[in-house]
XYZ file of C-alpha atoms in Angstrom:
571
model
C 33.505 0.256 -25.080
C 30.388 -1.663 -24.002
C 30.986 -3.745 -20.881
C 27.494 -4.670 -19.737
C 25.707 -7.051 -22.064
C 24.542 -10.650 -22.327
C 24.339 -12.031 -25.846
C 25.563 -9.288 -28.232
C 22.924 -10.390 -30.715
C 20.179 -9.677 -28.183
C 21.577 -6.371 -26.929
C 19.222 -4.047 -28.832
C 16.159 -6.089 -27.924
C 17.104 -6.280 -24.253
C 17.968 -2.595 -24.203
C 14.525 -1.684 -25.545
C 12.851 -4.042 -23.093
C 14.643 -2.398 -20.188
C 13.904 1.089 -21.472
C 10.189 0.345 -21.754
C 10.166 -1.071 -18.220
C 11.979 1.946 -16.809
C 9.730 4.415 -18.652
C 6.454 2.532 -18.316
C 4.723 5.724 -17.176
C 5.608 7.373 -20.498
C 5.810 4.645 -23.151
C 4.527 1.197 -23.885
C 6.257 -1.518 -25.818
C 4.843 -2.619 -29.143
C 6.366 -4.957 -31.724
C 9.207 -3.021 -33.348
C 9.577 -0.202 -30.845
C 7.655 1.979 -28.412
C 4.721 4.390 -28.517
C 3.361 6.936 -26.068
C 1.655 5.485 -23.015
C -1.139 8.083 -23.175
C -2.774 8.410 -26.554
C -2.890 11.826 -28.178
C -6.232 13.450 -28.813
C -8.357 11.818 -31.491
C -7.488 12.989 -34.971
C -3.988 14.214 -34.122
C -1.279 13.429 -36.654
C 1.103 10.757 -35.323
C 4.795 11.535 -35.761
C 6.720 8.254 -35.969
C 10.506 8.405 -35.921
C 13.172 5.740 -35.894
C 16.387 4.180 -37.014
C 19.027 1.890 -35.625
C 19.686 1.416 -31.929
C 22.853 2.820 -30.393
C 21.980 6.510 -30.711
C 20.159 7.120 -27.427
C 18.358 9.339 -26.669
C 17.423 8.929 -30.321
C 15.083 7.366 -30.926
C 13.100 5.796 -28.097
C 14.028 8.539 -25.648
C 12.293 11.113 -27.850
C 8.838 9.542 -27.575
C 6.522 11.548 -25.365
C 4.172 14.469 -25.029
C 5.236 17.238 -27.407
C 7.626 14.932 -29.223
C 7.273 11.729 -31.221
C 4.221 9.519 -30.877
C 6.261 6.396 -31.572
C 9.748 5.159 -32.433
C 10.656 2.143 -34.562
C 13.980 0.674 -33.443
C 16.276 -1.584 -35.441
C 19.353 -3.463 -34.313
C 22.553 -1.601 -33.456
C 23.229 0.852 -36.284
C 20.745 -1.048 -38.483
C 17.419 0.155 -39.844
C 14.192 -1.223 -38.400
C 12.363 -3.483 -40.811
C 9.336 -2.335 -42.763
C 7.169 -4.548 -40.573
C 8.564 -2.965 -37.408
C 7.877 0.518 -38.758
C 4.376 -0.481 -39.809
C 3.676 -2.007 -36.397
C 4.760 1.107 -34.510
C 2.940 3.458 -36.887
C -0.282 1.447 -36.655
C -0.110 1.506 -32.854
C 0.580 5.255 -32.803
C -2.047 6.185 -35.391
C -4.930 8.110 -33.872
C -7.039 9.006 -36.859
C -5.032 11.911 -38.261
C -2.555 10.016 -40.411
C 1.128 9.298 -39.830
C 4.290 11.268 -40.591
C 7.382 9.066 -40.886
C 10.547 11.024 -40.072
C 14.097 9.625 -39.996
C 17.683 10.193 -41.039
C 18.730 9.791 -44.665
C 20.381 6.345 -44.679
C 19.879 3.730 -47.380
C 18.395 1.048 -45.120
C 16.056 3.478 -43.396
C 14.887 4.942 -46.702
C 14.170 1.455 -48.032
C 12.306 0.074 -45.015
C 10.404 3.217 -44.070
C 9.434 3.591 -47.719
C 8.062 0.060 -47.839
C 6.258 0.676 -44.568
C 4.626 3.804 -46.010
C 3.311 1.789 -48.933
C 1.878 -0.857 -46.614
C 0.325 1.737 -44.313
C -1.398 3.363 -47.261
C -2.621 -0.065 -48.255
C -4.008 -0.450 -44.742
C -5.999 2.740 -45.199
C -3.703 4.920 -43.069
C -2.734 8.181 -44.740
C 1.023 8.611 -44.544
C 3.782 11.081 -45.447
C 7.582 10.971 -45.168
C 10.167 13.641 -44.370
C 13.828 12.599 -44.416
C 16.349 14.542 -42.327
C 19.421 15.744 -44.276
C 21.289 18.151 -42.010
C 24.943 16.949 -42.189
C 26.842 19.519 -44.283
C 29.935 17.318 -44.588
C 28.203 14.424 -46.337
C 27.319 16.087 -49.669
C 27.610 19.490 -51.366
C 24.973 22.152 -50.813
C 23.516 21.588 -54.292
C 22.978 17.893 -53.427
C 21.301 18.331 -50.063
C 18.948 15.440 -50.745
C 21.983 13.114 -50.489
C 23.081 14.325 -47.064
C 22.887 12.240 -43.882
C 20.617 12.972 -40.957
C 22.501 13.516 -37.698
C 21.748 15.593 -34.576
C 19.422 17.877 -36.550
C 16.922 15.042 -36.177
C 15.827 16.545 -32.882
C 14.899 19.931 -34.351
C 12.885 18.370 -37.171
C 11.132 15.865 -34.910
C 10.300 18.597 -32.415
C 8.839 20.925 -35.036
C 6.693 18.183 -36.561
C 5.374 16.993 -33.201
C 4.547 20.518 -32.035
C 2.683 21.161 -35.271
C 0.709 17.958 -34.739
C -0.105 18.985 -31.170
C -1.251 22.381 -32.456
C -3.845 20.656 -34.637
C -2.136 20.904 -38.026
C -3.310 18.308 -40.533
C -0.969 15.742 -42.071
C 0.044 17.833 -45.083
C 0.833 20.799 -42.855
C 2.790 18.704 -40.345
C 4.864 17.331 -43.219
C 5.381 20.879 -44.524
C 6.619 22.073 -41.134
C 9.006 19.107 -40.823
C 10.403 19.701 -44.304
C 10.769 23.422 -43.574
C 12.655 22.699 -40.349
C 14.924 20.323 -42.233
C 15.601 22.933 -44.927
C 16.766 25.392 -42.278
C 18.913 22.978 -40.239
C 22.667 22.363 -40.653
C 25.026 20.158 -38.599
C 28.749 19.443 -38.538
C 30.595 16.897 -36.387
C 34.052 15.690 -35.361
C 35.392 12.621 -33.542
C 38.513 11.783 -31.569
C 37.887 8.046 -31.529
C 35.442 5.395 -32.747
C 32.805 3.426 -30.860
C 32.995 -0.251 -29.929
C 29.786 -2.248 -30.158
C 28.836 -4.973 -27.645
C 30.868 -8.110 -28.247
C 33.373 -6.410 -30.564
C 37.091 -6.398 -29.776
C 37.901 -3.295 -31.784
C 36.201 0.030 -32.459
C 34.463 0.593 -35.775
C 37.165 3.060 -36.730
C 40.246 4.623 -35.195
C 41.792 8.063 -35.305
C 45.559 8.488 -34.938
C 46.716 9.777 -31.584
C 46.612 13.543 -31.424
C 44.326 13.741 -34.446
C 40.633 14.489 -34.931
C 38.387 13.169 -37.709
C 36.430 16.044 -39.243
C 32.962 15.701 -40.750
C 32.324 12.020 -40.106
C 28.853 10.497 -39.598
C 27.218 9.149 -36.465
C 28.057 5.554 -37.386
C 31.699 6.335 -38.047
C 31.255 6.926 -41.775
C 34.377 8.520 -43.247
C 34.938 12.209 -42.642
C 36.347 14.773 -45.000
C 39.699 15.261 -43.272
C 41.898 14.724 -40.233
C 43.590 17.465 -38.272
C 45.334 17.992 -34.966
C 43.147 17.912 -31.894
C 42.234 21.545 -31.208
C 41.553 23.406 -27.986
C 37.927 23.824 -26.956
C 37.868 27.365 -28.331
C 39.445 26.271 -31.605
C 36.827 23.540 -32.022
C 34.063 26.083 -31.396
C 35.558 28.293 -34.058
C 35.687 25.410 -36.544
C 32.062 24.546 -35.843
C 30.744 28.084 -36.184
C 32.869 28.990 -39.180
C 31.748 25.877 -41.064
C 28.054 26.369 -40.411
C 28.003 30.111 -41.043
C 29.516 29.378 -44.443
C 26.257 27.723 -45.504
C 23.191 29.738 -44.546
C 19.750 28.802 -45.944
C 18.471 30.806 -48.893
C 16.843 34.051 -47.900
C 18.457 34.208 -44.450
C 20.627 37.128 -43.376
C 23.100 36.173 -40.632
C 23.046 39.456 -38.744
C 19.766 39.837 -36.890
C 18.732 36.218 -37.305
C 17.584 33.849 -34.574
C 18.771 30.244 -34.326
C 18.396 27.055 -32.361
C 21.800 25.780 -31.286
C 22.482 22.141 -30.397
C 25.925 21.216 -29.111
C 25.753 17.456 -29.141
C 27.976 14.909 -27.443
C 28.364 11.711 -29.440
C 28.816 9.352 -26.504
C 31.864 9.804 -24.327
C 32.641 13.523 -24.375
C 31.634 14.804 -20.961
C 29.016 17.468 -20.404
C 31.590 19.684 -18.714
C 33.727 19.612 -21.861
C 30.725 20.520 -23.983
C 29.923 23.515 -21.805
C 33.471 24.789 -22.240
C 33.022 24.566 -26.028
C 29.571 26.147 -25.914
C 30.896 29.153 -24.038
C 32.900 30.085 -27.126
C 30.151 29.051 -29.580
C 27.748 31.465 -27.911
C 30.286 34.295 -28.014
C 31.067 33.763 -31.698
C 27.398 33.724 -32.690
C 26.777 36.899 -30.706
C 29.687 38.560 -32.497
C 28.077 37.598 -35.818
C 24.801 39.231 -34.774
C 22.970 35.920 -34.291
C 20.553 35.539 -31.360
C 20.390 32.064 -29.813
C 16.961 30.757 -28.779
C 16.787 28.127 -26.011
C 19.996 26.225 -26.849
C 20.626 22.601 -25.900
C 23.985 21.239 -24.756
C 24.326 17.527 -24.049
C 23.815 14.081 -25.519
C 21.023 14.395 -28.060
C 21.913 11.952 -30.863
C 24.834 9.721 -29.899
C 26.896 6.993 -31.491
C 27.222 4.515 -28.638
C 30.515 5.437 -26.929
C 32.051 7.526 -29.719
C 34.368 10.294 -28.556
C 33.116 13.250 -30.526
C 30.775 16.203 -30.772
C 28.686 18.093 -33.297
C 27.124 21.507 -33.667
C 23.666 22.094 -35.166
C 22.103 25.405 -36.172
C 18.467 25.769 -37.170
C 17.644 29.184 -38.615
C 14.285 30.178 -37.189
C 11.262 32.014 -38.455
C 8.216 32.842 -36.350
C 6.554 29.461 -36.882
C 9.642 27.360 -36.223
C 10.488 29.366 -33.116
C 7.021 28.843 -31.723
C 7.304 25.113 -32.240
C 10.820 24.942 -30.817
C 9.631 26.676 -27.656
C 6.564 24.455 -27.284
C 6.580 22.157 -24.225
C 7.776 18.567 -24.433
C 8.119 15.721 -21.982
C 9.872 12.503 -22.953
C 12.264 10.176 -21.180
C 15.319 11.990 -22.498
C 14.132 15.436 -23.522
C 11.935 17.882 -21.653
C 11.112 21.486 -22.336
C 9.133 23.809 -20.092
C 8.429 27.250 -21.487
C 10.246 29.962 -19.560
C 8.774 33.419 -19.932
C 11.274 36.045 -18.833
C 10.641 39.772 -18.560
C 12.555 40.362 -21.786
C 10.852 37.471 -23.549
C 7.130 38.093 -23.168
C 6.410 37.884 -26.864
C 7.839 34.372 -27.118
C 5.757 33.311 -24.149
C 2.641 34.604 -25.874
C 3.591 32.613 -28.961
C 3.686 29.450 -26.904
C 0.330 30.072 -25.258
C -1.180 30.381 -28.726
C -0.664 26.646 -29.179
C -3.312 26.060 -26.493
C -5.831 28.793 -27.168
C -8.771 29.422 -24.842
C -11.722 30.512 -27.014
C -13.114 33.970 -26.210
C -16.018 34.042 -23.762
C -18.443 36.600 -22.406
C -18.368 37.688 -18.775
C -21.656 35.844 -18.219
C -20.228 32.601 -19.523
C -17.033 32.979 -17.494
C -19.178 33.378 -14.369
C -21.092 30.235 -15.339
C -17.750 28.464 -15.755
C -17.018 29.187 -12.099
C -20.325 27.552 -11.197
C -19.450 24.559 -13.383
C -16.112 24.283 -11.582
C -17.877 24.360 -8.222
C -20.169 21.573 -9.408
C -17.216 19.486 -10.525
C -15.499 20.073 -7.183
C -18.647 18.800 -5.479
C -18.593 15.760 -7.767
C -14.963 15.090 -6.854
C -15.693 15.393 -3.140
C -18.622 12.985 -3.428
C -16.600 10.446 -5.351
C -13.725 10.712 -2.849
C -16.124 10.153 0.049
C -17.729 7.113 -1.566
C -14.905 5.484 -3.522
C -14.589 2.522 -1.152
C -18.317 1.832 -1.105
C -18.615 2.080 -4.881
C -15.767 -0.410 -5.194
C -17.468 -2.754 -2.722
C -20.743 -2.603 -4.647
C -19.100 -3.335 -7.965
C -16.976 -6.115 -6.479
C -20.187 -8.084 -6.066
C -20.163 -8.435 -9.839
C -16.454 -9.200 -9.900
C -14.978 -5.864 -10.970
C -14.407 -3.590 -7.990
C -12.679 -0.766 -9.853
C -15.249 1.902 -10.854
C -14.735 3.950 -7.726
C -11.002 4.218 -8.380
C -11.538 5.040 -12.044
C -14.111 7.700 -11.222
C -11.809 9.147 -8.593
C -9.019 9.500 -11.146
C -11.416 10.994 -13.672
C -12.975 13.478 -11.271
C -9.561 14.607 -10.021
C -8.372 15.226 -13.586
C -11.611 16.975 -14.557
C -11.393 19.403 -11.647
C -7.752 20.191 -12.375
C -8.494 20.833 -16.054
C -11.569 22.941 -15.270
C -9.698 24.985 -12.674
C -6.934 25.775 -15.162
C -9.507 26.726 -17.796
C -11.351 29.048 -15.420
C -8.104 30.694 -14.349
C -7.361 31.383 -18.002
C -10.761 32.991 -18.612
C -12.619 30.144 -20.299
C -16.370 30.145 -20.718
C -18.654 27.421 -19.391
C -18.626 25.372 -22.571
C -14.855 25.341 -22.970
C -14.381 24.620 -19.272
C -16.636 21.574 -19.430
C -15.064 20.387 -22.683
C -11.602 20.401 -21.100
C -12.937 18.694 -17.999
C -14.596 16.063 -20.199
C -11.413 15.251 -22.060
C -9.397 15.105 -18.845
C -11.944 12.794 -17.183
C -12.068 10.416 -20.148
C -8.283 10.361 -20.551
C -7.499 9.794 -16.891
C -10.322 7.455 -15.877
C -10.169 5.123 -18.845
C -12.608 2.267 -19.228
C -16.288 2.482 -20.068
C -17.063 4.850 -17.202
C -14.398 7.305 -18.316
C -15.676 7.352 -21.888
C -19.286 7.822 -20.803
C -18.552 10.639 -18.366
C -16.393 12.288 -20.995
C -19.122 12.245 -23.626
C -21.735 13.389 -21.094
C -19.728 16.413 -19.980
C -18.902 17.310 -23.579
C -22.584 17.202 -24.502
C -23.380 19.606 -21.659
C -20.490 21.846 -22.679
C -21.767 21.975 -26.257
C -25.209 23.133 -25.072
C -23.764 25.759 -22.717
C -21.283 27.313 -25.128
C -19.161 30.353 -24.257
C -21.497 33.216 -25.127
C -24.348 33.325 -22.615
C -25.153 32.210 -19.095
C -27.161 28.992 -19.423
C -30.614 29.370 -17.921
C -32.845 26.616 -16.526
C -34.209 25.537 -19.919
C -30.720 25.391 -21.403
C -29.556 23.324 -18.437
C -32.435 20.913 -18.904
C -31.628 20.587 -22.596
C -27.970 20.029 -21.735
C -28.800 17.169 -19.359
C -31.044 15.637 -22.018
C -28.225 15.937 -24.556
C -25.894 14.209 -22.099
C -28.371 11.349 -21.626
C -28.789 10.943 -25.383
C -25.017 10.973 -25.910
C -24.450 8.307 -23.247
C -27.168 6.074 -24.737
C -25.721 6.458 -28.238
C -22.175 5.680 -27.162
C -22.853 2.944 -24.616
C -25.778 1.318 -26.473
C -27.452 0.643 -23.111
C -31.207 0.853 -22.603
C -33.436 1.252 -19.586
C -33.399 -2.005 -17.637
C -29.847 -3.004 -18.604
C -28.623 -2.137 -15.079
C -26.295 0.711 -15.971
C -26.042 4.427 -15.244
C -28.646 4.907 -17.991
C -31.262 3.615 -15.544
C -30.615 6.738 -13.483
C -29.597 9.269 -16.131
C -32.727 8.964 -18.286
C -35.251 9.220 -15.413
C -33.237 12.111 -14.015
C -33.346 13.963 -17.342
C -37.077 13.224 -17.729
C -37.963 14.555 -14.278
C -35.749 17.632 -14.654
C -37.356 18.614 -17.956
C -40.833 17.934 -16.599
C -40.301 20.085 -13.500
C -38.771 22.924 -15.505
C -41.659 22.826 -17.986
C -44.069 23.056 -15.051
C -42.413 26.301 -14.001
C -40.089 25.210 -11.196
C -36.832 27.039 -10.688
C -33.631 25.216 -11.538
C -32.652 24.335 -7.955
C -36.171 23.083 -7.154
C -36.425 21.084 -10.357
C -32.963 19.613 -9.826
C -33.939 18.603 -6.283
C -36.940 16.683 -7.560
C -34.895 15.043 -10.283
C -32.170 14.041 -7.808
C -34.829 12.366 -5.640
C -36.018 10.458 -8.700
C -32.411 9.482 -9.447
C -31.943 8.067 -5.945
C -35.052 5.906 -6.283
C -33.963 4.723 -9.723
C -30.533 3.771 -8.390
C -32.085 1.696 -5.588
C -34.332 -0.021 -8.113
C -31.348 -1.352 -10.081
C -30.789 -3.855 -7.245
C -33.584 -5.993 -8.692
C -32.207 -5.928 -12.218
C -29.889 -8.357 -13.978
C -27.039 -6.595 -15.837
C -27.318 -6.900 -19.600
C -24.290 -4.758 -20.475
C -20.682 -4.406 -19.445
C -18.356 -6.521 -17.317
C -21.094 -7.491 -14.867
C -23.206 -9.265 -17.504
C -21.510 -12.701 -17.220
C -22.185 -12.639 -13.450
C -25.761 -11.449 -13.735
C -27.234 -13.690 -11.030
C -24.524 -12.759 -8.543
C -25.422 -9.066 -8.726
C -29.107 -9.535 -7.973
C -29.941 -7.670 -4.768
C -27.097 -5.173 -5.206
C -27.577 -1.889 -7.056
C -25.363 -0.932 -9.996
C -22.285 1.021 -8.931
C -22.484 3.394 -11.888
C -26.131 4.112 -11.163
C -25.425 4.720 -7.479
C -22.507 7.039 -8.216
C -24.597 9.092 -10.639
C -27.370 9.376 -8.063
C -24.938 10.626 -5.437
C -23.488 13.109 -7.904
C -26.852 14.597 -8.850
C -27.510 15.269 -5.168
C -24.071 16.862 -4.700
C -24.631 19.179 -7.672
C -28.003 20.208 -6.232
C -26.212 21.534 -3.174
C -24.136 23.789 -5.441
C -27.207 25.029 -7.324
C -29.028 25.709 -4.062
C -26.167 27.976 -2.954
């Protein structure tokens, strides 16, 4: 029973508040629940899950990279309201639409359904997939009436991996529905749960007896029987689930996900004893288990019970089950063993490096060297850049650029190691810089690097003219995104003159290193000249007079970077 609480009526709210504080590096609190701390890539479908509190790690603990984008949380064993669902979905939405996914309970169906209508009215495309994996709650020919229990995890995981792989909303919904169609669960309990402030459990089971087939809230089961041994329980679980195999699936030779789930107070050690026999029985039936999970996955507060889930895999579902995930309560790192190379290759396919020529791969190494020089320059000057910007009252660009440059180098290094061309290497570096740095500077450096990457591509080695065109494209992209003009006291006051001089020198016949040298000298002079300007854009604008006499930090940093890159080109 619950012993640590304040006001029972505030328990769910205080629990969520504490969870968000403890997992602040992964999630952020929004009205109605939590969403990922780091936003997914633009255009990715947002998978929003949810239900009542009291089932941890469902649902908040399953928000994170490779899993849900957000979770709407209601009171203990009570659905979140439509407004809560809408709030979480709106916060999680990233341009690709929203998939709402939850267990099949009347309150959830009502409120999530209303939320879907409101989201569509808000202009957010939305789909719903309801989880119905509990075989004990309705006959096989009425699967749409079944409850959603621990199979939630398999369905959520498949949908989120599909979203991460770039599937559109219709396809993500298809994958979720397919995972649900192939998932079956069956549970038992030895005793009910007691909610905070309650004197008695929600239900009781006679001593020496076990309730068979009950739901995760203590909904009535289909029978009671004597408490079995661990092996006997495993046999009940496997026998029940093998009796209902999805259409078109042959047991022998099939591959399955296996979840042995503790409902709250059954210890992990007990579960492992049961799983030992589960694994043996499935092997005897000719079923191969793929990356099983044993532990608390979908609980019922402190209920004494357990459930078994089987998801019958095909190639697509297996790939998504194996895909990496990192949330507060569930993490998966792909393990490629000698006997499992094919599965490892399936996982890598979720993050494909486009093919590149040998010339472009060599250019990618040069791009990496340039980024490493950028990182070194930023590291050496981070304090000074912060001091310069502090004159205008900000003082953070050096730190932001340092974070961005670090992330860009790491992403570029990984891309090069995996055989990426110059364009793909710079694109990954751009996204990493923008994501990690944040702020205006992060966005501008991200768009600049992406513009260069687009010009370079992955097919040829970029020559001097291509490099000049790439720098011009970067300048144009920064001006379009930032809306700054020459004289506004921003990095544009260096980037545009730099691009002009580089193109001019290349047109006159200079080699790339020589032309870059001249352009870097022009950039340095332009950066110094910003000291006499009043800022007309950004955070420094309200303190325009204060910054007179001090150059713009963004302009100075860009000037330093152009000189650092010249050293790489000269080598």
